[in-house]
CSV table of C-alpha atoms in Angstrom, one decimal:
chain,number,residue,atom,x,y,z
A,5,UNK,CA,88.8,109.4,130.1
A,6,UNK,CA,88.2,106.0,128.5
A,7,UNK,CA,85.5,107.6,126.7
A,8,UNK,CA,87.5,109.6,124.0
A,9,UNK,CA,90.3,107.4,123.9
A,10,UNK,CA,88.0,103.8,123.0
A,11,UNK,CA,86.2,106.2,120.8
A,12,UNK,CA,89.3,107.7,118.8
A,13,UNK,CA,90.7,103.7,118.5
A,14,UNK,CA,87.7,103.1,117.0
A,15,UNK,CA,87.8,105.8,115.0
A,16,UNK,CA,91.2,105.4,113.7
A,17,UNK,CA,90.6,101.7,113.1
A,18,UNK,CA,87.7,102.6,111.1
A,19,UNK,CA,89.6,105.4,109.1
A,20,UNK,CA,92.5,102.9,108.5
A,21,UNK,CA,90.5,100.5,106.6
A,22,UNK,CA,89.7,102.8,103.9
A,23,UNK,CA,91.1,102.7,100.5
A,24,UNK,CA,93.4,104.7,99.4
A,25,UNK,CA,91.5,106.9,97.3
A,26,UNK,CA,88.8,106.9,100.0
A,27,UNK,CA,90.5,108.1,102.6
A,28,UNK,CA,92.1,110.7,100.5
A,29,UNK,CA,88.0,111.9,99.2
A,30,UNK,CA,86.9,112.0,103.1
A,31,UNK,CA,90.3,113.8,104.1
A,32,UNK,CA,89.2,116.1,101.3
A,33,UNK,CA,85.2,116.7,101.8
A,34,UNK,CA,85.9,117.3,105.7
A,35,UNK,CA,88.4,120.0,104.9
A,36,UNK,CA,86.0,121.9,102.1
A,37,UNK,CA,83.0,121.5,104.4
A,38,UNK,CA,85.0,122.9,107.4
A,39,UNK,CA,86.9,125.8,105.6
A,40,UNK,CA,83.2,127.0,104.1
A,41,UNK,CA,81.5,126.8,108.2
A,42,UNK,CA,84.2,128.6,108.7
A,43,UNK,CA,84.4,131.4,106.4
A,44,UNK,CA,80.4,131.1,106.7
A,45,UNK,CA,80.5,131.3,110.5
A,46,UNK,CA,83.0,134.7,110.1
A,47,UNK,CA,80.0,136.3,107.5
A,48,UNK,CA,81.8,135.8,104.6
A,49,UNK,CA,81.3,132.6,102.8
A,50,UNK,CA,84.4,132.0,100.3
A,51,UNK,CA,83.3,128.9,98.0
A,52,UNK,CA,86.3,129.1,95.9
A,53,UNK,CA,88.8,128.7,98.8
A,54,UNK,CA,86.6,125.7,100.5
A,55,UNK,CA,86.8,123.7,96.4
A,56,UNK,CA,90.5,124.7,96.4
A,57,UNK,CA,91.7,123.7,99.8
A,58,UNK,CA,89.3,120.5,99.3
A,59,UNK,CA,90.7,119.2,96.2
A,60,UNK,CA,94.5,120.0,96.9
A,61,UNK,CA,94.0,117.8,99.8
A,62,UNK,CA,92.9,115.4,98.2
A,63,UNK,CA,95.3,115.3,95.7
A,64,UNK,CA,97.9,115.2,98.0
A,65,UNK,CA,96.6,112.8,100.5
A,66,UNK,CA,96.0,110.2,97.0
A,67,UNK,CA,99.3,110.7,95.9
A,68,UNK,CA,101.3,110.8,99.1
A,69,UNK,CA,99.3,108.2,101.0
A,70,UNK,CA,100.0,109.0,104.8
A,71,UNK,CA,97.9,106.1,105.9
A,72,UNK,CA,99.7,103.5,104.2
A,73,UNK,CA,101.7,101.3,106.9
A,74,UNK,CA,104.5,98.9,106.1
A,75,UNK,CA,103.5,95.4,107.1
């Protein structure tokens, strides 16, 4: 079980010292690429929702920064 957990600390630590704007692109990519497997995996690849769902995420995750901690 220590496994996953020191793997997801590092993980998250790695994550967490992105930039803003870089976290919010790789939060962005990862959705687009896994929407299309997904839609590609279920025989009907749908490019336009995979762009879509890809760049509102990023645009939210940019402007709302949920990885920004108070220090």
């Amino acid at each position: 079980m220590d496994g996953p957990r020191r793997t997801y600390r590092r993980l998250d630590e790695w994550v967490s010292g992105f930039s803003r704007g870089g976290y919010a692109l790789l939060v962005g990519v990862a959705a687009a690429l896994s929407s299309f497997a997904v839609s590609l995996a279920l025989g009907a690849p749908d490019y336009i929702f995979a762009v879509g769902i890809g760049l509102s995420l990023t645009a939210f995750n940019y402007w709302f920064d949920p990885n920004h901690r108070e220090e």
